[in-house]
């Protein structure tokens, strides 16, 4: 076999064949060695098969013994470069294999050989040896690792005379430097990284201190230091003091490459410097910027190095650079002035210094935002000034064009009437001109200001708009694109503005509308240009503009749309440009009235239909999305009486049908074709005629395809709810068969879409569905009813209700198949809201069907039994609501009989008394049966019951029945509250039900003015009660009462914020929370100006008043952020203060044998952190990052009740704004480690064990979220904390792995 294969080795074939042969020889050698122990008679014949590459051979390599490794190491020293190459390749696989055990001696031997291999004169062999380094780093012990790094760094620092061996442009020292950087990049933080750095430090220090060190050596040494600083983190702290003197000397070196690398190394070390060293580094940098260096120290180039250093320091450690902004900023500005003066003598140096200064300012704006805010005016002025910096070019017409633009913006109908369209652009060009770098850096600086100062939008618009409009004509493409990007950022910060504010001065919309004509003029001009980057930038700006001003470009459609269509139709346009143009066209069609496109419909149709035939699938998909908007436009045109559009509909339908019928196309195109067909059929079915059935048949086929069925089902649901519902009548039976079969699938999205489509088809079936078909639907839908997915249950109940509504005779089938799972669902404590309402409707429809199986009596008995065995108040309440709906649907007779039976049950005090009370309340809420006189005494008698659940139910029943006829019964309830102080809590609860019910139904006329005043005075008096339960009920009453008579009550509440009674102030603060609704309400106009007064209670002197105000703030931020306006920013400093532990709120209670410490501020701090979590989720930009992170750091070290919400808050912060966490990761790691190391006492009860387990889980969730922050692996303290507390503890590691698995499952879930 060897003789037959040996010819391959010397053949001029692929090198991998020879490599495979050599691996085969190794295996054969091992086999021969093994044969010495076994006679040939025991051999088994083995067939030699074709080996692809060396993968099959490597499986044998993994089983090699130490002798085989020795063989590889010997071959790695062979004179044949191919042998050496293949030996190193096989050795790399051996080192990577965890089953191969290497003792200390073998580690030392392999490391020594690898270092020699790195020195190999053949580049390919040396590179293969380099690949052995990475797996070695993870496997060898610290001692071997240190010696490996020492050997590589020693070779790096060795002088390289001109006689050094050269290969592929690199000498042995450079290859060793690459190896050293590989090792330091992949070494784990902690003791291993510390050992590696300590081994390299003396050699690096010696090279830095060497006089007249070779450039190549010094460059490699500085690169190694930089890599060690970045990847080994704080392991460099000890070596830093040895390196810094030499690094500072390198900053003065005349060689630019040395200076730049020294600067990068110092900047990378800056996050790990102590405060004194960091302060000295910053001071040296500022002094270097302030002084004029002699030519021997680099001259102007020396200042350039310090500018590099300033920017790098800010980018690496912006948090600590906040303390040096006041010194650094003036120095940078002075450097820019000096560089401007230097431009006449040394233009290139001046341009570089200006660019670096602007980049440093950009970094300061982004990283040192708090301290840069007071200087934003000066920095913006600098940015605007140098955005125009172009000393070699002057456009004499610029001022005239600017005046022309300003005049054009005031023209009729907002048209831009500038007169420069026909002017020829100046073709000035100078390849040696580098001033564009300054302008580009200025644009990026302005972009940073826009992104960092969202609260100064009006100021930005006022000061930036005119300059940016001028610079949109920038002659340099890269700068022009960046100018467009600044405008995009400005619009993105603006968001979707209210067009009504365009007429109000000092509003972003006002400035935007003023700038619109010249802005669109420049955009159109760019779209007509030849620059691909410029066109794409203009399209992105237009995209953001349409998004920001929906409907605001109506007057400019006639100029913008033709340019967009031209770009789509142009054959030479790039695909990304076509896609972006189509997106803008679609946004225009969706956000503007149809009459704006009346003159462009034919051109629009032609271009879009041609675009659907494009080869690139993304262009085709976007064109189909536009065709959906076009179909809506044609529908509106038809409704408006435009008869000349009829010829466009068949063309559109044929084009979409062609795409829908094609099999060999991308999935994205298939899905968009299905959606487009659904829209075309829904809007234009009358114009299509009988041909519509061909498209629907293809869509039905798509429901049978596993890939497209979801989109097709949603499309049929859309058609079923549209005027085209008649078109799907011939397909109803096969379609329903498909949909019901899909309800058994595991895919939740598929089942959800199927239920939605079934509901739509059943509701809109004009001739009714076949009974057999309905029975099939009922059986399959009943299987979905389970409290494991309440959203799906609501949809299933809606389908059943629709069937009974359309086919009452199917009520018996529903009773047989669906009632049992429905009653099981009724037992769920989770049943409420979206599920309870369709269930009420279903029971009402079953009663109205008048079928024997679903008679009122039979359903009522089953419901009462379900209420009797109910285990929770929520279950009883659900049963009561359904019984009330049942009585209302059955009619007056059944309703009166039910009420009489319920009242009799109260007299006998049977087991169903709680159910009876809730039922009476719900029925009384829906119908006024004059129950009050007959049942008041029985309900008041229940107030005396020893059972709290009976008294609560009686209070609920009394309040609901009063709400049924408030005009008659409310005065009596108010009188009882005044005359029965012992029952005031229950009566106030009843009053709350009255007010909540009337406010929800907007029945303002049911309470007369004198009752308002009387109720208000009672509530304000009880708001001073010391019992928190009564105050909470009163607060809800006041809040809901505001919705019924806002102006007068809000005046009273605002006045109460200044009361001397702290209980009253707390109640008023809580009441505001109940007056804020999710949807806009007329009360908003009175509430909005008074919210600052209510939130001012956050600074109250009493802790529970502050707590109530904090909770109200959290609720408003979560529900209606728009009501706060600017008051949130002003109140945030007071919010941060509430996170601190206040000694005056900590008191000691003497309990005789022992003393107990009570912290009254604990609930306040907990509420504050929950409020901060809500603010972070809804409006992170109002947070002061420094204060926020500082509060979070202290909260993680607080009490258990504060730690848990802080852990969750930290996890959210790490997921959304991870870089913010890196600023304080060391302190966070220390506090988290203390939490994880907490141990319970041996006699801890179960409650304490559970609380401790929850605390550990929340801390581990926070650590898991932090571990996913980019570059967190370079934070040594965090890595050490994880290693000490989690990886070394099996129990903790199992908890952590479970949390990781949960996170992966959440990411995989489709929550839609």
PDB file of N, CA, C and O in Angstrom, residues 716-752:
ATOM      1  N   UNK A 716     -55.793  35.216   4.209  1.00  0.00           N
ATOM      2  CA  UNK A 716     -57.207  34.860   4.128  1.00  0.00           C
ATOM      3  C   UNK A 716     -58.013  35.542   5.231  1.00  0.00           C
ATOM      4  O   UNK A 716     -59.174  35.926   5.027  1.00  0.00           O
ATOM      5  N   UNK A 717     -57.423  35.683   6.402  1.00  0.00           N
ATOM      6  CA  UNK A 717     -58.101  36.423   7.458  1.00  0.00           C
ATOM      7  C   UNK A 717     -58.341  37.866   7.078  1.00  0.00           C
ATOM      8  O   UNK A 717     -59.403  38.442   7.371  1.00  0.00           O
ATOM      9  N   UNK A 718     -57.364  38.484   6.402  1.00  0.00           N
ATOM     10  CA  UNK A 718     -57.528  39.863   5.939  1.00  0.00           C
ATOM     11  C   UNK A 718     -58.655  39.963   4.916  1.00  0.00           C
ATOM     12  O   UNK A 718     -59.496  40.880   4.969  1.00  0.00           O
ATOM     13  N   UNK A 719     -58.697  39.035   3.972  1.00  0.00           N
ATOM     14  CA  UNK A 719     -59.738  39.062   2.937  1.00  0.00           C
ATOM     15  C   UNK A 719     -61.119  38.830   3.557  1.00  0.00           C
ATOM     16  O   UNK A 719     -62.107  39.468   3.175  1.00  0.00           O
ATOM     17  N   UNK A 720     -61.195  37.928   4.527  1.00  0.00           N
ATOM     18  CA  UNK A 720     -62.486  37.612   5.134  1.00  0.00           C
ATOM     19  C   UNK A 720     -63.084  38.806   5.861  1.00  0.00           C
ATOM     20  O   UNK A 720     -64.315  38.902   5.985  1.00  0.00           O
ATOM     21  N   UNK A 721     -62.280  39.703   6.339  1.00  0.00           N
ATOM     22  CA  UNK A 721     -62.769  40.888   7.048  1.00  0.00           C
ATOM     23  C   UNK A 721     -62.945  42.088   6.131  1.00  0.00           C
ATOM     24  O   UNK A 721     -63.301  43.172   6.593  1.00  0.00           O
ATOM     25  N   UNK A 722     -62.692  41.927   4.850  1.00  0.00           N
ATOM     26  CA  UNK A 722     -62.778  43.019   3.882  1.00  0.00           C
ATOM     27  C   UNK A 722     -64.070  42.904   3.070  1.00  0.00           C
ATOM     28  O   UNK A 722     -64.790  41.907   3.162  1.00  0.00           O
ATOM     29  N   UNK A 723     -64.372  43.908   2.249  1.00  0.00           N
ATOM     30  CA  UNK A 723     -65.555  43.806   1.369  1.00  0.00           C
ATOM     31  C   UNK A 723     -65.468  42.665   0.368  1.00  0.00           C
ATOM     32  O   UNK A 723     -66.480  42.329  -0.256  1.00  0.00           O
ATOM     33  N   UNK A 724     -64.294  42.065   0.205  1.00  0.00           N
ATOM     34  CA  UNK A 724     -64.136  40.976  -0.759  1.00  0.00           C
ATOM     35  C   UNK A 724     -64.444  39.621  -0.144  1.00  0.00           C
ATOM     36  O   UNK A 724     -64.064  38.588  -0.688  1.00  0.00           O
ATOM     37  N   UNK A 725     -65.135  39.611   1.006  1.00  0.00           N
ATOM     38  CA  UNK A 725     -65.382  38.343   1.696  1.00  0.00           C
ATOM     39  C   UNK A 725     -66.170  37.356   0.841  1.00  0.00           C
ATOM     40  O   UNK A 725     -66.029  36.145   0.998  1.00  0.00           O
ATOM     41  N   UNK A 726     -66.997  37.865  -0.071  1.00  0.00           N
ATOM     42  CA  UNK A 726     -67.785  36.975  -0.921  1.00  0.00           C
ATOM     43  C   UNK A 726     -66.899  36.141  -1.847  1.00  0.00           C
ATOM     44  O   UNK A 726     -67.290  35.060  -2.282  1.00  0.00           O
ATOM     45  N   UNK A 727     -65.730  36.653  -2.152  1.00  0.00           N
ATOM     46  CA  UNK A 727     -64.863  35.968  -3.122  1.00  0.00           C
ATOM     47  C   UNK A 727     -64.365  34.629  -2.600  1.00  0.00           C
ATOM     48  O   UNK A 727     -64.025  33.736  -3.390  1.00  0.00           O
ATOM     49  N   UNK A 728     -64.253  34.470  -1.279  1.00  0.00           N
ATOM     50  CA  UNK A 728     -63.697  33.232  -0.750  1.00  0.00           C
ATOM     51  C   UNK A 728     -64.779  32.204  -0.427  1.00  0.00           C
ATOM     52  O   UNK A 728     -64.470  31.130   0.085  1.00  0.00           O
ATOM     53  N   UNK A 729     -66.048  32.506  -0.737  1.00  0.00           N
ATOM     54  CA  UNK A 729     -67.129  31.563  -0.440  1.00  0.00           C
ATOM     55  C   UNK A 729     -66.908  30.194  -1.074  1.00  0.00           C
ATOM     56  O   UNK A 729     -67.092  29.162  -0.402  1.00  0.00           O
ATOM     57  N   UNK A 730     -66.480  30.102  -2.366  1.00  0.00           N
ATOM     58  CA  UNK A 730     -66.262  28.758  -2.934  1.00  0.00           C
ATOM     59  C   UNK A 730     -65.147  27.971  -2.255  1.00  0.00           C
ATOM     60  O   UNK A 730     -65.082  26.744  -2.397  1.00  0.00           O
ATOM     61  N   UNK A 731     -64.269  28.673  -1.541  1.00  0.00           N
ATOM     62  CA  UNK A 731     -63.117  28.003  -0.936  1.00  0.00           C
ATOM     63  C   UNK A 731     -63.290  27.768   0.554  1.00  0.00           C
ATOM     64  O   UNK A 731     -62.354  27.308   1.215  1.00  0.00           O
ATOM     65  N   UNK A 732     -64.478  28.090   1.088  1.00  0.00           N
ATOM     66  CA  UNK A 732     -64.656  28.036   2.539  1.00  0.00           C
ATOM     67  C   UNK A 732     -64.429  26.632   3.089  1.00  0.00           C
ATOM     68  O   UNK A 732     -63.723  26.439   4.091  1.00  0.00           O
ATOM     69  N   UNK A 733     -65.024  25.631   2.463  1.00  0.00           N
ATOM     70  CA  UNK A 733     -64.914  24.281   3.011  1.00  0.00           C
ATOM     71  C   UNK A 733     -63.470  23.774   3.040  1.00  0.00           C
ATOM     72  O   UNK A 733     -62.986  23.353   4.102  1.00  0.00           O
ATOM     73  N   UNK A 734     -62.729  23.788   1.904  1.00  0.00           N
ATOM     74  CA  UNK A 734     -61.328  23.315   1.999  1.00  0.00           C
ATOM     75  C   UNK A 734     -60.475  24.198   2.892  1.00  0.00           C
ATOM     76  O   UNK A 734     -59.562  23.700   3.564  1.00  0.00           O
ATOM     77  N   UNK A 735     -60.791  25.475   2.930  1.00  0.00           N
ATOM     78  CA  UNK A 735     -59.998  26.379   3.773  1.00  0.00           C
ATOM     79  C   UNK A 735     -60.221  26.066   5.244  1.00  0.00           C
ATOM     80  O   UNK A 735     -59.260  26.000   6.032  1.00  0.00           O
ATOM     81  N   UNK A 736     -61.465  25.854   5.643  1.00  0.00           N
ATOM     82  CA  UNK A 736     -61.742  25.539   7.048  1.00  0.00           C
ATOM     83  C   UNK A 736     -61.143  24.193   7.423  1.00  0.00           C
ATOM     84  O   UNK A 736     -60.642  24.004   8.548  1.00  0.00           O
ATOM     85  N   UNK A 737     -61.159  23.245   6.509  1.00  0.00           N
ATOM     86  CA  UNK A 737     -60.529  21.955   6.791  1.00  0.00           C
ATOM     87  C   UNK A 737     -59.034  22.117   7.064  1.00  0.00           C
ATOM     88  O   UNK A 737     -58.482  21.487   7.978  1.00  0.00           O
ATOM     89  N   UNK A 738     -58.400  22.963   6.287  1.00  0.00           N
ATOM     90  CA  UNK A 738     -56.979  23.220   6.527  1.00  0.00           C
ATOM     91  C   UNK A 738     -56.752  23.917   7.863  1.00  0.00           C
ATOM     92  O   UNK A 738     -55.861  23.560   8.633  1.00  0.00           O
ATOM     93  N   UNK A 739     -57.589  24.904   8.158  1.00  0.00           N
ATOM     94  CA  UNK A 739     -57.398  25.691   9.378  1.00  0.00           C
ATOM     95  C   UNK A 739     -57.646  24.861  10.628  1.00  0.00           C
ATOM     96  O   UNK A 739     -56.901  24.951  11.609  1.00  0.00           O
ATOM     97  N   UNK A 740     -58.681  24.046  10.617  1.00  0.00           N
ATOM     98  CA  UNK A 740     -58.956  23.224  11.804  1.00  0.00           C
ATOM     99  C   UNK A 740     -57.869  22.178  12.022  1.00  0.00           C
ATOM    100  O   UNK A 740     -57.533  21.842  13.166  1.00  0.00           O
ATOM    101  N   UNK A 741     -57.310  21.667  10.930  1.00  0.00           N
ATOM    102  CA  UNK A 741     -56.217  20.703  11.078  1.00  0.00           C
ATOM    103  C   UNK A 741     -54.986  21.362  11.681  1.00  0.00           C
ATOM    104  O   UNK A 741     -54.243  20.734  12.460  1.00  0.00           O
ATOM    105  N   UNK A 742     -54.767  22.629  11.371  1.00  0.00           N
ATOM    106  CA  UNK A 742     -53.585  23.329  11.890  1.00  0.00           C
ATOM    107  C   UNK A 742     -53.700  23.642  13.370  1.00  0.00           C
ATOM    108  O   UNK A 742     -52.696  23.961  14.017  1.00  0.00           O
ATOM    109  N   UNK A 743     -54.915  23.592  13.937  1.00  0.00           N
ATOM    110  CA  UNK A 743     -55.069  23.861  15.366  1.00  0.00           C
ATOM    111  C   UNK A 743     -54.419  22.778  16.220  1.00  0.00           C
ATOM    112  O   UNK A 743     -54.217  22.973  17.421  1.00  0.00           O
ATOM    113  N   UNK A 744     -54.098  21.654  15.615  1.00  0.00           N
ATOM    114  CA  UNK A 744     -53.430  20.585  16.358  1.00  0.00           C
ATOM    115  C   UNK A 744     -51.909  20.689  16.292  1.00  0.00           C
ATOM    116  O   UNK A 744     -51.212  19.860  16.870  1.00  0.00           O
ATOM    117  N   UNK A 745     -51.398  21.666  15.568  1.00  0.00           N
ATOM    118  CA  UNK A 745     -49.959  21.840  15.440  1.00  0.00           C
ATOM    119  C   UNK A 745     -49.378  22.452  16.718  1.00  0.00           C
ATOM    120  O   UNK A 745     -50.074  23.071  17.519  1.00  0.00           O
ATOM    121  N   UNK A 746     -48.083  22.283  16.876  1.00  0.00           N
ATOM    122  CA  UNK A 746     -47.408  22.818  18.067  1.00  0.00           C
ATOM    123  C   UNK A 746     -47.027  24.278  17.912  1.00  0.00           C
ATOM    124  O   UNK A 746     -46.799  24.964  18.913  1.00  0.00           O
ATOM    125  N   UNK A 747     -46.960  24.771  16.690  1.00  0.00           N
ATOM    126  CA  UNK A 747     -46.543  26.149  16.435  1.00  0.00           C
ATOM    127  C   UNK A 747     -47.624  27.112  16.917  1.00  0.00           C
ATOM    128  O   UNK A 747     -48.745  27.137  16.402  1.00  0.00           O
ATOM    129  N   UNK A 748     -47.305  27.900  17.914  1.00  0.00           N
ATOM    130  CA  UNK A 748     -48.291  28.814  18.498  1.00  0.00           C
ATOM    131  C   UNK A 748     -48.740  29.873  17.507  1.00  0.00           C
ATOM    132  O   UNK A 748     -49.926  30.228  17.438  1.00  0.00           O
ATOM    133  N   UNK A 749     -47.797  30.424  16.746  1.00  0.00           N
ATOM    134  CA  UNK A 749     -48.170  31.451  15.778  1.00  0.00           C
ATOM    135  C   UNK A 749     -49.138  30.915  14.744  1.00  0.00           C
ATOM    136  O   UNK A 749     -50.070  31.607  14.321  1.00  0.00           O
ATOM    137  N   UNK A 750     -48.939  29.649  14.355  1.00  0.00           N
ATOM    138  CA  UNK A 750     -49.806  29.039  13.357  1.00  0.00           C
ATOM    139  C   UNK A 750     -51.210  28.844  13.916  1.00  0.00           C
ATOM    140  O   UNK A 750     -52.215  29.135  13.238  1.00  0.00           O
ATOM    141  N   UNK A 751     -51.301  28.366  15.144  1.00  0.00           N
ATOM    142  CA  UNK A 751     -52.626  28.181  15.752  1.00  0.00           C
ATOM    143  C   UNK A 751     -53.325  29.521  15.968  1.00  0.00           C
ATOM    144  O   UNK A 751     -54.531  29.648  15.777  1.00  0.00           O
ATOM    145  N   UNK A 752     -52.564  30.523  16.353  1.00  0.00           N
ATOM    146  CA  UNK A 752     -53.149  31.841  16.575  1.00  0.00           C
ATOM    147  C   UNK A 752     -53.695  32.420  15.271  1.00  0.00           C
ATOM    148  O   UNK A 752     -54.815  32.944  15.240  1.00  0.00           O
TER     149      UNK A 752
END
